[in-house]
């Protein structure tokens, strides 16, 4: 074990520099004089900058030489270059132009947003969106945001916050005109008619990580005359986003989320009621395409513009679930299901689709096949779906790389990112073979990335004991991902156990900074995908409904005990870490199994379900996971509140003896920090060692660069404290047990 703080920080600093790909796009094909062909692959990467305490974006270009269907050679073109101020960017369909949404701070220290049009050599246009004042800030998030060129390359589509009326105090005096201000500023002051006494009116937002998003609108910029149109005709009860152009630029296809009676949190919640819509460019007609019964997302138009695919959820109310792939025929105006929701893994092992979003470009050139990356148990695989035959084929099953993410498809040239728990992300390319021969695909790396030495990993499969089986959903398995440090076989490392949050999320065998860093410190790490995790079939997800605090807790404990039986980790040095619902499980574990875990570190844990209910952005989650129906216009009955309390870890706190480190984000709207404070007070009152860290500028994920680094260092020190404390107690017990020499 490593105890030196400088050495611990050095390991984190080294690993945190490794970048993660954000997106990639294939530029148009170029044919040389001797008939050789090549494409440029443009990739954007994200990297932590510890000195600046911020995430930075950089881009890199690669050259891919190929013939008609096979790659000859690849390589990077130049070095990475940092991107400054870019919120969104998109190449035009022809590849000759690029649109950029950029944020810039002017001389008055005011943030302004610009839409820029670039050609191959220079900036053609720079339009100050803030000054035009047609809307609020542009949405750059994955939930609503988009930046789409029309097929004619004359217009740009994006989503922004609706312009709000100006407001001021009832006692505000009239603005004074100044000779030092320019004429435009004075004209603006004269033209304003603020609403008196409305400056503190509450604007409902979309919850955790979307706190500055309230009322999105679809905006179309005419590049020629610089005119911005905010599309009208959209139903007032929905919020639009994820928009694309309809065939021949006749209108816009978008997802609309219901925001009545009030907005529920959207981040990580793909179950929200929504539908696909079409609105013409004049705003005179808005038609609903999908039923509106279930949740939908990620509409993607085929290259021949005859078909629209999208993901559609089922009738269960968990925040994430297995999804079907729906197909809308634009010619016949008919919807069909291509891939059904999978309740239990099929004979060939397919477990269903669990993607939070489809890649922006996911169609093959033949307009008959769609590529999707999705969790398949504890891996993320790349599959091909044939919309005509409805056959699902895996391109990556059985590969040595742990997980695959689709970034782009252009004329059947595929760009993917792949990684493993011991190998940082790297980009690969390959040509999609003809239908029926997809598994013959040959991948070639764009850049060489070596696995880290001294870290091994494997997937463990667990079968719950008979008494722990769910009577409604029997024969369900679950898994864990085990990372093992390379060290002397005679030395048994401590074990760090981590159940994921959600609860309907999943650990996949990809690159993860914190587990890898702890493995480098000398710990084995067990990541547990208990029953209820995504990627194992809909039955597994449904099995957890009504059984939180019991089934998930027992699964984690059973997985740990199975690992301990293998006797390659130190059974007396088992540690625990978890956030959100993972913190909920962790708090149950230290209460239900007193003394088993020697230390616990938790981020924004769920402690008390009844007290969480009224202050979270997702109250439905609390009620549904506990096994009850949620109604926004009804208060929970006393019996429901009693049941919620019985499933809460706070009722076991009197039995806990494990030292606990609590880390809270002050701006957390998902699990209010009062939950962690309640735990802190309860442990402190009972004399259990406890430490609280409070991050005033962070939210639920605690993902700011400086926060994340501080979390790692404090968890490492907390574990060291607990293990050193354990060693001291063992020494004292040994001395007391030894015979006294006279």
PDB file of N, CA and C in Angstrom, residues 13-20 46-48 424-425 452 511:
ATOM      1  N   UNK A  13      -2.122  12.399 -10.861  1.00  0.00           N
ATOM      2  CA  UNK A  13      -1.750  13.385 -11.868  1.00  0.00           C
ATOM      3  C   UNK A  13      -1.424  12.699 -13.206  1.00  0.00           C
ATOM      4  N   UNK A  14      -0.712  11.583 -13.120  1.00  0.00           N
ATOM      5  CA  UNK A  14      -0.324  10.855 -14.332  1.00  0.00           C
ATOM      6  C   UNK A  14      -1.550  10.321 -15.078  1.00  0.00           C
ATOM      7  N   UNK A  15      -2.463   9.683 -14.349  1.00  0.00           N
ATOM      8  CA  UNK A  15      -3.621   9.065 -14.986  1.00  0.00           C
ATOM      9  C   UNK A  15      -4.648  10.094 -15.455  1.00  0.00           C
ATOM     10  N   UNK A  16      -4.768  11.204 -14.731  1.00  0.00           N
ATOM     11  CA  UNK A  16      -5.782  12.207 -15.080  1.00  0.00           C
ATOM     12  C   UNK A  16      -5.456  12.938 -16.377  1.00  0.00           C
ATOM     13  N   UNK A  17      -4.222  12.847 -16.833  1.00  0.00           N
ATOM     14  CA  UNK A  17      -3.837  13.508 -18.084  1.00  0.00           C
ATOM     15  C   UNK A  17      -4.327  12.760 -19.321  1.00  0.00           C
ATOM     16  N   UNK A  18      -4.721  11.521 -19.146  1.00  0.00           N
ATOM     17  CA  UNK A  18      -5.145  10.724 -20.295  1.00  0.00           C
ATOM     18  C   UNK A  18      -6.494  11.233 -20.806  1.00  0.00           C
ATOM     19  N   UNK A  19      -6.613  11.555 -22.086  1.00  0.00           N
ATOM     20  CA  UNK A  19      -7.832  12.184 -22.609  1.00  0.00           C
ATOM     21  C   UNK A  19      -8.926  11.177 -22.947  1.00  0.00           C
ATOM     22  N   UNK A  20     -10.138  11.704 -23.095  1.00  0.00           N
ATOM     23  CA  UNK A  20     -11.309  10.908 -23.462  1.00  0.00           C
ATOM     24  C   UNK A  20     -11.925  11.497 -24.728  1.00  0.00           C
ATOM     25  N   UNK A  46     -11.444  15.376 -24.609  1.00  0.00           N
ATOM     26  CA  UNK A  46     -11.566  16.123 -23.365  1.00  0.00           C
ATOM     27  C   UNK A  46     -10.491  15.648 -22.402  1.00  0.00           C
ATOM     28  N   UNK A  47      -9.904  16.605 -21.678  1.00  0.00           N
ATOM     29  CA  UNK A  47      -8.811  16.266 -20.766  1.00  0.00           C
ATOM     30  C   UNK A  47      -8.871  17.156 -19.536  1.00  0.00           C
ATOM     31  N   UNK A  48      -8.510  16.599 -18.389  1.00  0.00           N
ATOM     32  CA  UNK A  48      -8.441  17.377 -17.158  1.00  0.00           C
ATOM     33  C   UNK A  48      -7.154  18.203 -17.158  1.00  0.00           C
ATOM     34  N   UNK A 424      -6.482   2.990 -21.742  1.00  0.00           N
ATOM     35  CA  UNK A 424      -7.178   4.252 -22.033  1.00  0.00           C
ATOM     36  C   UNK A 424      -7.852   4.217 -23.406  1.00  0.00           C
ATOM     37  N   UNK A 425      -8.796   5.122 -23.650  1.00  0.00           N
ATOM     38  CA  UNK A 425      -9.525   5.110 -24.922  1.00  0.00           C
ATOM     39  C   UNK A 425      -8.606   5.325 -26.114  1.00  0.00           C
ATOM     40  N   UNK A 452      -2.080  -0.307 -19.574  1.00  0.00           N
ATOM     41  CA  UNK A 452      -1.236  -0.036 -18.413  1.00  0.00           C
ATOM     42  C   UNK A 452      -0.680  -1.341 -17.868  1.00  0.00           C
ATOM     43  N   UNK A 511     -12.519   2.311 -19.638  1.00  0.00           N
ATOM     44  CA  UNK A 511     -11.550   3.085 -18.868  1.00  0.00           C
ATOM     45  C   UNK A 511     -12.278   3.942 -17.846  1.00  0.00           C
TER      46      UNK A 511
END
